[in-house]
């Protein structure tokens, strides 16, 4: 699979087989992540790997956070659905910004260096998705973890700023290409 084929073939996967992903595969994905470029090569990413033995607890914490927001009548978006996906996925990797400041309830954008760090971390996450594809694994990039931001950070023992989670597993679905806006709509050529 060449790079362009991998980019074109990647899909968000929301149904996973109940098959364990080996530690070697997880390491390969993490090695791909840390090969991403980063602003001034500061490598702000940090990772916490949650495997099957801690999955139920992770989902419990996620749902607790969502339930708390539900009590406040806050729109829950797709968060319950995402929690169900995380419940199936053998691996979820949380991704943190070591330089971002953690504040209660909301991720806090301290200054413009946060924006640089978040771009670097986005590149690392995309590398993870493409590495997973190369290994025959599916992946889902998840920001619905923000619905349980404090609870998940506390449970993971992390004071860094949480950026996202990514669930991985052997895909149990083959979704087609999701629609994309035409280039003409999103690009200006001077
Ligand atoms: C920053 C980011 C956050 C996302 N968060 C979620 C999420 O919380 N739950 C979910 O089901 N999908 C999530 N997705 C996946 C998107 O819905 C998906 O990438 C988009 O619909 C396009 O589909 P594709 O990835 O198959 O091309 C997220 C994607 C990105 C890049």
CSV table of C-alpha atoms and ligand atoms in Angstrom, one decimal, residues 10-12 14 82 140-144 178 180, ligand 1:
chain,number,residue,atom,x,y,z
A,10,UNK,CA,-8.6,5.0,5.5
A,11,UNK,CA,-12.1,5.2,7.1
A,12,UNK,CA,-13.4,5.8,10.6
A,14,UNK,CA,-17.1,2.1,14.5
A,82,UNK,CA,-19.0,6.9,20.8
A,140,UNK,CA,-11.6,5.9,15.2
A,141,UNK,CA,-10.3,9.3,16.2
A,142,UNK,CA,-12.4,10.5,19.2
A,143,UNK,CA,-13.0,13.9,20.6
A,144,UNK,CA,-16.3,12.9,22.4
A,178,UNK,CA,-17.7,9.6,3.5
A,180,UNK,CA,-16.0,15.4,1.0
B,1,LIG,C1,-10.8,15.7,15.5
B,1,LIG,C2,-11.7,14.6,15.3
B,1,LIG,C3,-12.6,14.2,16.2
B,1,LIG,C4,-13.5,13.1,16.0
B,1,LIG,N1,-14.3,12.7,17.0
B,1,LIG,C5,-15.2,11.7,16.8
B,1,LIG,C6,-15.9,11.2,17.9
B,1,LIG,O1,-15.9,11.6,19.0
B,1,LIG,N2,-16.8,10.1,17.6
B,1,LIG,C7,-16.9,9.6,16.4
B,1,LIG,O2,-17.7,8.7,16.2
B,1,LIG,N3,-16.2,10.0,15.3
B,1,LIG,C8,-15.3,11.0,15.5
B,1,LIG,N4,-14.5,11.5,14.5
B,1,LIG,C9,-14.5,10.8,13.2
B,1,LIG,C10,-15.2,11.7,12.1
B,1,LIG,O3,-16.6,11.6,12.4
B,1,LIG,C11,-14.9,11.2,10.7
B,1,LIG,O4,-13.5,11.3,10.5
B,1,LIG,C12,-15.6,11.9,9.6
B,1,LIG,O5,-17.0,11.7,9.7
B,1,LIG,C13,-15.2,11.5,8.2
B,1,LIG,O6,-15.3,10.0,8.1
B,1,LIG,P1,-14.0,9.2,7.7
B,1,LIG,O7,-13.0,9.3,8.9
B,1,LIG,O8,-14.5,7.8,7.5
B,1,LIG,O9,-13.4,9.7,6.5
B,1,LIG,C14,-13.6,12.5,14.7
B,1,LIG,C15,-12.6,12.9,13.7
B,1,LIG,C16,-11.7,13.9,14.0
B,1,LIG,C17,-10.7,14.3,13.0
